[in-house]
XYZ file of C-alpha atoms in Angstrom:
547
model
C -35.739 8.960 27.382
C -32.243 7.684 26.825
C -29.314 8.698 28.978
C -27.273 11.612 27.600
C -23.859 10.595 26.336
C -22.153 13.242 28.486
C -23.090 11.271 31.583
C -20.867 8.359 30.584
C -17.538 8.573 32.451
C -14.489 8.829 30.259
C -11.466 6.616 30.505
C -8.380 8.684 31.175
C -4.924 7.162 30.969
C -3.176 10.318 32.180
C -1.605 10.021 35.669
C -2.590 12.126 38.701
C 0.670 13.921 39.357
C -0.263 15.940 42.446
C -0.545 12.799 44.602
C -4.048 13.559 45.852
C -7.395 12.189 44.844
C -8.627 13.784 41.633
C -12.394 14.015 41.565
C -13.984 14.552 38.192
C -16.484 17.414 38.219
C -20.103 16.677 37.570
C -20.737 16.378 33.855
C -22.510 19.208 32.171
C -25.989 18.295 31.047
C -26.859 18.526 27.370
C -28.548 21.684 26.295
C -30.057 20.090 23.226
C -32.859 17.603 23.105
C -31.543 14.043 23.453
C -32.029 11.498 20.736
C -34.952 9.128 20.875
C -32.815 6.188 19.855
C -33.876 3.265 21.999
C -37.011 5.018 23.228
C -40.543 3.795 22.960
C -41.909 6.638 20.825
C -40.281 8.770 18.136
C -40.191 12.524 18.303
C -43.143 14.456 16.974
C -43.001 14.735 13.202
C -40.253 12.135 12.774
C -40.885 9.491 10.120
C -41.405 5.941 11.230
C -39.197 3.190 9.826
C -40.740 1.688 6.720
C -42.686 4.849 5.794
C -41.995 8.080 3.950
C -44.119 11.168 3.254
C -45.365 11.654 -0.288
C -46.100 14.890 -2.122
C -49.678 15.031 -0.797
C -48.422 15.031 2.792
C -49.718 11.588 3.714
C -47.456 8.743 4.727
C -46.877 5.964 2.213
C -45.517 2.552 2.983
C -42.048 1.797 1.671
C -41.329 -1.664 0.369
C -38.548 -3.299 2.362
C -35.668 -4.891 0.514
C -35.650 -8.678 0.572
C -33.223 -10.362 2.918
C -30.282 -11.630 0.840
C -29.204 -15.208 0.972
C -26.097 -15.996 3.024
C -22.846 -16.104 1.171
C -21.729 -19.548 0.103
C -18.074 -20.297 0.744
C -16.504 -22.936 -1.465
C -14.294 -25.695 -0.142
C -11.265 -24.213 -1.865
C -11.876 -20.819 -0.274
C -12.196 -22.368 3.180
C -8.919 -24.202 2.636
C -7.245 -21.066 1.317
C -8.345 -19.173 4.439
C -6.363 -21.570 6.633
C -3.049 -20.450 5.091
C -0.836 -17.775 6.566
C -2.356 -14.315 5.920
C 0.776 -13.050 4.185
C 0.838 -16.157 2.022
C -2.797 -15.543 1.100
C -2.019 -12.001 -0.081
C 0.955 -13.202 -2.107
C -1.087 -15.962 -3.711
C -3.872 -13.567 -4.662
C -1.370 -11.300 -6.458
C 0.378 -14.000 -8.481
C -2.068 -13.413 -11.319
C -0.043 -10.339 -12.331
C 3.247 -12.100 -13.220
C 1.241 -14.803 -14.994
C -0.582 -12.090 -16.920
C 2.736 -10.460 -17.908
C 4.104 -13.744 -19.196
C 1.041 -14.459 -21.315
C 0.824 -10.868 -22.569
C 4.444 -10.675 -23.669
C 4.306 -14.017 -25.438
C 1.014 -13.395 -27.250
C 1.732 -9.776 -28.204
C 5.447 -8.999 -28.339
C 6.897 -12.388 -29.294
C 4.089 -13.166 -31.735
C 4.196 -9.738 -33.398
C 7.975 -9.320 -33.706
C 9.332 -12.839 -34.185
C 9.027 -12.740 -38.009
C 7.995 -9.356 -39.466
C 7.290 -9.791 -43.163
C 6.089 -7.210 -45.721
C 2.569 -7.529 -47.071
C 0.565 -5.110 -49.215
C 3.242 -2.397 -48.991
C 2.000 0.587 -51.068
C 4.484 1.851 -53.656
C 3.782 4.890 -55.813
C 4.801 4.825 -59.470
C 4.772 8.100 -61.393
C 3.072 7.555 -64.750
C 2.725 3.828 -64.206
C 5.064 0.987 -65.210
C 3.339 -2.311 -66.125
C 6.662 -4.072 -66.583
C 7.815 -3.308 -63.043
C 4.456 -4.238 -61.516
C 4.373 -7.581 -63.300
C 7.963 -8.399 -62.381
C 7.420 -7.580 -58.679
C 4.157 -9.556 -58.485
C 5.900 -12.537 -60.055
C 8.972 -12.390 -57.817
C 7.286 -11.282 -54.597
C 3.573 -12.086 -54.759
C 1.392 -10.279 -52.238
C 4.136 -8.106 -50.825
C 3.676 -4.849 -52.764
C 0.729 -2.864 -54.089
C 1.439 -0.272 -56.812
C -0.382 3.040 -57.087
C -0.179 5.240 -60.149
C 0.519 8.988 -59.769
C 0.355 11.635 -62.476
C 2.442 14.138 -60.508
C 5.813 13.548 -58.864
C 5.118 16.286 -56.334
C 1.970 14.509 -55.127
C 3.874 11.246 -54.839
C 6.531 12.945 -52.710
C 3.877 14.453 -50.434
C 2.341 11.041 -49.860
C 5.761 9.597 -49.022
C 6.268 12.288 -46.375
C 2.738 11.781 -45.053
C 3.263 8.041 -44.745
C 0.473 7.109 -47.136
C 2.872 5.158 -49.366
C 6.197 3.566 -48.495
C 8.303 4.905 -51.384
C 7.779 6.563 -54.766
C 9.430 5.489 -58.018
C 9.874 7.677 -61.094
C 10.642 5.506 -64.163
C 11.578 8.543 -66.281
C 14.588 9.321 -64.080
C 14.976 5.807 -62.558
C 14.836 7.337 -59.086
C 13.328 6.095 -55.791
C 12.197 8.598 -53.151
C 12.024 7.605 -49.459
C 11.530 9.242 -46.032
C 13.702 7.594 -43.393
C 12.368 9.841 -40.611
C 8.890 8.400 -41.058
C 9.851 4.705 -41.070
C 13.429 3.495 -40.861
C 12.676 -0.144 -41.714
C 10.679 0.752 -44.833
C 13.339 3.150 -46.052
C 15.992 0.479 -45.570
C 14.257 -2.599 -47.055
C 11.905 -1.452 -49.832
C 14.424 0.417 -52.038
C 16.799 -2.556 -51.887
C 13.977 -4.928 -52.903
C 12.911 -2.726 -55.837
C 16.517 -2.346 -56.974
C 16.924 -6.133 -57.040
C 13.755 -6.557 -59.106
C 14.726 -3.788 -61.562
C 18.167 -5.171 -62.160
C 16.551 -8.571 -62.742
C 14.471 -7.254 -65.643
C 17.420 -5.472 -67.245
C 17.023 -1.994 -65.743
C 19.943 -0.265 -64.065
C 19.926 0.118 -60.289
C 17.837 3.189 -59.409
C 19.088 6.239 -57.583
C 17.747 6.618 -54.031
C 16.813 10.129 -52.913
C 16.211 10.965 -49.257
C 13.286 13.299 -48.559
C 13.422 13.333 -44.701
C 16.621 11.987 -43.155
C 16.925 11.059 -39.483
C 19.158 13.198 -37.255
C 22.306 11.795 -35.690
C 20.732 11.655 -32.226
C 17.981 9.302 -33.517
C 19.800 7.003 -35.906
C 17.158 4.247 -36.068
C 14.003 6.291 -35.472
C 13.023 4.632 -32.187
C 12.852 7.754 -30.016
C 9.206 8.440 -30.829
C 8.247 4.842 -29.943
C 9.846 4.895 -26.492
C 8.598 8.386 -25.687
C 5.115 7.215 -26.633
C 5.516 4.194 -24.351
C 6.546 6.429 -21.442
C 3.448 8.596 -21.947
C 1.159 5.552 -22.110
C 2.594 3.912 -19.001
C 2.447 7.147 -17.027
C -1.145 7.813 -18.025
C -2.556 4.385 -17.274
C -0.612 3.937 -14.012
C -1.942 7.175 -12.515
C -5.510 6.171 -13.282
C -4.863 2.562 -12.255
C -3.865 3.519 -8.714
C -6.797 5.903 -8.512
C -9.114 3.041 -9.434
C -7.547 0.627 -6.956
C -7.341 2.918 -3.930
C -9.725 5.789 -4.666
C -13.076 4.102 -5.169
C -15.172 6.458 -2.975
C -13.614 9.617 -4.483
C -15.797 11.965 -6.471
C -15.428 12.434 -10.201
C -14.007 15.912 -9.795
C -11.322 14.675 -7.405
C -10.323 11.830 -9.682
C -10.179 14.084 -12.718
C -8.128 16.668 -10.824
C -5.560 14.019 -9.897
C -5.421 12.808 -13.509
C -4.991 16.329 -14.912
C -2.334 17.365 -12.402
C -0.549 14.006 -12.595
C -0.610 14.157 -16.386
C 1.054 17.559 -16.383
C 3.769 16.385 -13.982
C 4.470 13.240 -16.025
C 4.550 15.255 -19.244
C 7.055 17.708 -17.813
C 9.283 14.948 -16.449
C 9.317 12.713 -19.530
C 9.923 15.497 -22.037
C 12.590 17.092 -19.860
C 14.428 13.788 -19.500
C 14.091 12.820 -23.179
C 15.001 16.292 -24.422
C 17.415 18.469 -22.424
C 18.757 15.701 -20.158
C 19.271 12.729 -22.515
C 19.428 14.696 -25.751
C 17.221 12.317 -27.748
C 14.997 15.217 -28.863
C 16.200 18.688 -29.771
C 13.721 21.511 -29.416
C 9.905 21.367 -29.548
C 9.742 21.098 -25.737
C 6.598 23.156 -25.171
C 4.718 21.515 -28.050
C 5.591 18.017 -26.868
C 4.596 18.865 -23.295
C 1.145 19.923 -24.470
C 0.748 16.867 -26.715
C 1.823 14.508 -23.934
C -0.449 16.225 -21.406
C -3.472 15.755 -23.635
C -2.700 12.104 -24.315
C -2.001 11.243 -20.676
C -5.280 12.847 -19.603
C -7.201 10.975 -22.323
C -5.619 7.654 -21.346
C -6.183 8.388 -17.666
C -9.872 9.105 -18.201
C -10.318 5.874 -20.165
C -8.558 3.764 -17.527
C -10.427 5.556 -14.755
C -13.719 4.633 -16.367
C -12.640 1.022 -16.760
C -11.551 0.845 -13.112
C -15.166 0.985 -11.904
C -15.845 -2.295 -13.690
C -12.490 -4.072 -13.261
C -11.775 -3.184 -9.618
C -8.368 -4.272 -8.374
C -7.784 -6.108 -11.670
C -7.692 -2.819 -13.605
C -4.024 -3.410 -14.450
C -5.031 -6.206 -16.847
C -7.315 -4.276 -19.254
C -5.178 -1.150 -18.947
C -1.977 -2.908 -20.011
C -3.762 -4.849 -22.732
C -5.140 -1.674 -24.323
C -2.247 0.722 -23.811
C 0.877 -1.461 -23.717
C 0.543 -4.972 -25.108
C -1.653 -4.097 -28.094
C -0.610 -0.487 -28.562
C 3.133 -1.108 -28.746
C 3.257 -3.622 -31.674
C 0.447 -1.824 -33.537
C 1.905 1.666 -33.180
C 4.249 1.462 -36.154
C 7.149 2.670 -34.056
C 9.211 -0.515 -34.284
C 7.873 -1.847 -37.585
C 5.229 -0.343 -39.905
C 1.783 -1.830 -40.081
C 2.683 -3.287 -43.521
C 5.131 -5.621 -41.710
C 2.873 -6.657 -38.807
C 0.593 -9.705 -38.760
C -3.097 -9.482 -38.041
C -4.739 -8.248 -35.860
C -1.904 -5.786 -35.173
C -1.984 -4.372 -38.699
C -5.685 -3.491 -38.338
C -5.281 -2.225 -34.756
C -2.925 0.442 -36.086
C -6.041 2.407 -37.028
C -7.499 2.549 -33.497
C -4.773 2.181 -30.842
C -3.407 5.262 -29.120
C 0.194 4.322 -29.895
C -0.098 4.881 -33.642
C -1.647 8.338 -33.253
C 0.896 9.332 -30.616
C 3.864 8.206 -32.727
C 2.487 10.042 -35.758
C 2.029 13.260 -33.769
C 5.565 13.047 -32.363
C 7.106 12.447 -35.789
C 5.035 15.187 -37.361
C 6.136 17.669 -34.699
C 9.837 16.749 -34.655
C 10.614 15.724 -38.247
C 7.666 17.068 -40.229
C 6.629 13.637 -41.528
C 3.520 11.526 -41.057
C -0.142 12.570 -41.085
C -1.304 15.889 -39.670
C -2.547 16.475 -36.130
C -6.180 15.905 -37.111
C -6.041 12.126 -36.786
C -4.294 12.275 -33.436
C -6.655 14.869 -31.980
C -9.718 12.912 -33.093
C -8.373 9.715 -31.515
C -7.518 11.592 -28.316
C -11.013 13.057 -28.069
C -12.609 9.633 -28.666
C -10.676 8.003 -25.820
C -11.428 10.897 -23.454
C -15.141 10.778 -24.327
C -15.242 7.009 -23.840
C -13.626 7.467 -20.437
C -16.206 10.061 -19.375
C -19.074 7.793 -20.423
C -17.566 4.844 -18.546
C -17.082 7.036 -15.484
C -20.715 8.153 -15.496
C -22.228 4.678 -15.709
C -19.427 2.927 -13.860
C -19.839 5.033 -10.725
C -23.500 4.056 -10.408
C -22.718 0.398 -11.042
C -19.866 0.441 -8.507
C -22.067 2.027 -5.823
C -24.786 -0.548 -6.511
C -22.312 -3.387 -6.050
C -20.876 -1.789 -2.918
C -24.266 -1.363 -1.226
C -25.247 -4.878 -2.213
C -22.054 -6.266 -0.680
C -22.563 -4.285 2.538
C -26.190 -5.315 2.937
C -25.571 -8.960 2.159
C -22.299 -9.117 4.087
C -20.475 -10.632 1.152
C -16.704 -10.452 1.071
C -14.039 -11.430 -1.406
C -11.021 -13.617 -0.851
C -8.773 -10.575 -1.014
C -10.792 -8.763 1.666
C -10.679 -11.825 3.904
C -6.916 -12.075 3.427
C -6.454 -8.378 4.235
C -8.525 -8.724 7.416
C -6.620 -11.815 8.528
C -3.286 -10.144 7.815
C -4.294 -7.030 9.777
C -5.259 -9.133 12.782
C -2.056 -11.159 12.516
C 0.098 -8.025 12.421
C -1.750 -6.688 15.482
C -1.050 -9.835 17.461
C 2.566 -9.802 16.318
C 2.924 -6.194 17.430
C 1.506 -6.937 20.873
C 3.851 -9.906 21.286
C 6.841 -7.795 20.283
C 5.879 -5.083 22.762
C 5.451 -7.643 25.518
C 8.979 -8.928 24.949
C 10.212 -5.442 25.769
C 7.986 -4.955 28.808
C 5.372 -2.797 27.096
C 1.711 -3.139 26.319
C -0.621 -1.151 24.072
C -3.791 0.397 25.491
C -7.088 1.053 23.751
C -6.141 4.686 23.179
C -2.919 3.722 21.415
C -0.554 4.686 24.241
C 2.094 2.386 25.683
C 2.401 1.357 29.321
C 4.975 -0.666 31.257
C 4.060 -4.258 32.045
C 6.760 -5.050 34.599
C 10.013 -3.668 35.869
C 12.279 -6.698 36.252
C 12.950 -9.165 33.492
C 11.583 -6.884 30.772
C 14.524 -7.374 28.420
C 14.087 -9.514 25.349
C 15.750 -12.857 26.013
C 16.975 -12.944 22.417
C 19.187 -9.854 22.951
C 20.740 -9.946 26.419
C 23.657 -7.790 25.360
C 26.943 -8.466 23.635
C 30.286 -6.825 22.947
C 28.809 -4.753 20.140
C 25.434 -3.580 21.430
C 25.966 -3.951 25.166
C 23.282 -4.276 27.802
C 20.338 -2.062 28.603
C 22.380 0.324 30.817
C 25.516 0.488 28.690
C 28.354 -1.711 27.509
C 28.744 -3.317 30.916
C 25.953 -5.817 31.456
C 26.821 -6.583 35.068
C 24.529 -5.174 37.740
C 25.676 -2.134 39.723
C 26.980 -2.995 43.230
C 24.798 -0.462 44.980
C 21.499 -1.809 43.650
C 18.453 0.436 43.947
C 18.712 3.535 46.072
C 15.601 4.106 48.237
C 13.962 7.509 48.435
C 14.216 9.086 51.911
C 11.682 11.770 52.681
C 12.010 14.380 55.373
C 9.162 14.144 57.902
C 9.645 17.774 58.713
C 6.910 19.703 56.905
C 8.964 22.901 57.031
C 11.163 21.856 54.161
C 10.951 19.877 50.956
C 11.518 16.132 51.044
C 15.207 15.319 50.912
C 16.803 12.916 48.457
C 19.751 10.676 49.237
C 22.812 12.775 49.704
C 20.839 15.751 51.075
C 20.082 17.358 47.722
C 16.471 18.202 47.149
C 16.951 18.144 43.381
C 18.489 14.675 43.209
C 17.157 12.477 40.423
C 14.321 10.142 41.219
C 15.005 6.462 41.463
C 13.050 3.952 39.491
C 10.100 2.564 41.303
C 10.100 -1.063 42.408
C 7.353 -3.642 41.878
C 4.561 -3.900 44.392
C 4.516 -6.792 46.766
C 0.901 -7.657 45.983
C 1.790 -8.467 42.357
C -0.319 -5.659 40.854
C 0.706 -3.745 37.768
C 1.248 -0.513 39.761
C 4.845 -0.223 40.976
C 5.416 0.602 44.607
C 7.739 3.040 46.312
C 10.755 2.122 48.356
C 9.474 4.245 51.269
C 5.920 2.891 51.183
C 6.153 1.213 54.631
C 7.342 4.366 56.349
C 4.711 6.493 54.718
C 1.831 4.144 55.555
C 2.563 4.349 59.259
C 1.953 8.048 59.442
C -1.062 9.409 57.663
C 0.186 12.977 58.020
C 3.188 12.172 55.909
C 0.926 11.432 52.947
C 0.326 14.545 50.864
C -3.245 15.490 50.228
C -5.185 12.933 52.303
C -6.909 12.587 55.723
C -6.020 9.636 58.014
C -8.197 6.538 57.797
C -9.831 4.991 60.882
C -6.928 2.536 61.203
C -4.391 5.353 61.127
C -3.511 5.241 57.430
C -4.171 8.130 55.079
C -6.787 8.176 52.309
C -4.710 8.047 49.136
C -5.381 6.786 45.611
C -3.328 3.881 44.424
C -1.558 4.417 41.137
C 1.750 4.476 39.449
C 2.157 8.242 39.692
C 0.017 8.841 42.781
C 2.840 9.823 45.160
C 4.963 11.905 42.852
């Protein structure tokens, strides 16, 4: 039978302040049955390693997992491990600025360096073959004409964003909706007017169906609000994926839901009442933003199980680098090159911008498209979470069993050990040392000051601005041998402050007392101990033993 754990003596760093020997009482024996760990036989009814009971009650053999092969460390990884731990961590994070550079160049610079119209839909009431032929000859491939029988239907499609503008040849009038797309409303009517005047038709009259308000002159508010929602949603889930791997699904989802509500409240309050970029619609926008942030957070959370600490890369690709140019907030999809024009149908940015414009200005498609896209991203995130959790746990157990580590884990371990050694060295410069329990103890009394800071005119020495030693030196403690009264301090006051103890002559870590020689001669003068055979008293040695 193994020894009960209560019989093991405990290490106690607390001092004995009464001056006498402190004897630990006998440990209380365990009332429960001790464990059989280390014993020769297991307890009755306990399963033996390598077996498990089946449904019939008999014991079936369990197949043992094969021993994994040792991890192979490449030459580059061995060389990288010789670098400074902090330099290793910095080097392993340099992929992020490189990723930003590549992402901005391939997405933002490529998409916005030369926006050019292509296949822009234009509605013509009743049809006009002359105009269509003239535009196709002057600007081939830039416009696509659709024939409408009703002017009212053409206006509705302009407000819904299905067509760019509508032209009525009977009244020579062009209808546009600046609130839906500022660039389209600015460029397309001018282009059509140039073509019409070229074929001998007077310049058409331009009628505004949905003007932009003064606080959103260029129609960019919806784009930047959408970007704030996307960044907030993916960053919450990104940090959950990086630092919350063992968390349960319910905990992760609770953080995403609560964090999404907080981000929605903050962004809409700043964009609306504080900045004044949006007037009204605060409650509606808070609910829309909350739903989108939760959907984005669930999708990124599901991806985090597969991407690990590199989750920032797929998250920013999906919800920033691709979503921003394809959203239609800066330029419409008819001005964007491929694949951004096609991505307008699937990215979250386009649906978010359409929902914001529909709520604020009453233009763009209805909420149905946005709600469907939101539900699809949330459902995809839930599916990824379900399968990703199992895959992540499988990888984690495999890494634990095989003892495999990554370069980032090795760098973190080396940096933690380096910081521990640096902390101990810094404490030692100041005369302190750290114990196993985390407490601090004094190493030595003299020469404890850091040689790098011996005192100056600004900071002074350890005892004040004057760094010279006091002329009196250390004042010894004088005790009264008369047992009738308390021991007297220098000056006759029993409540005088204690002096600092001096170092022991034997070089031990326990400081000695100034009156140690006088007290050792008389055993009766020692509190709490009987005299030894040689006349000295039995007394424990320690820093606080004679206080």
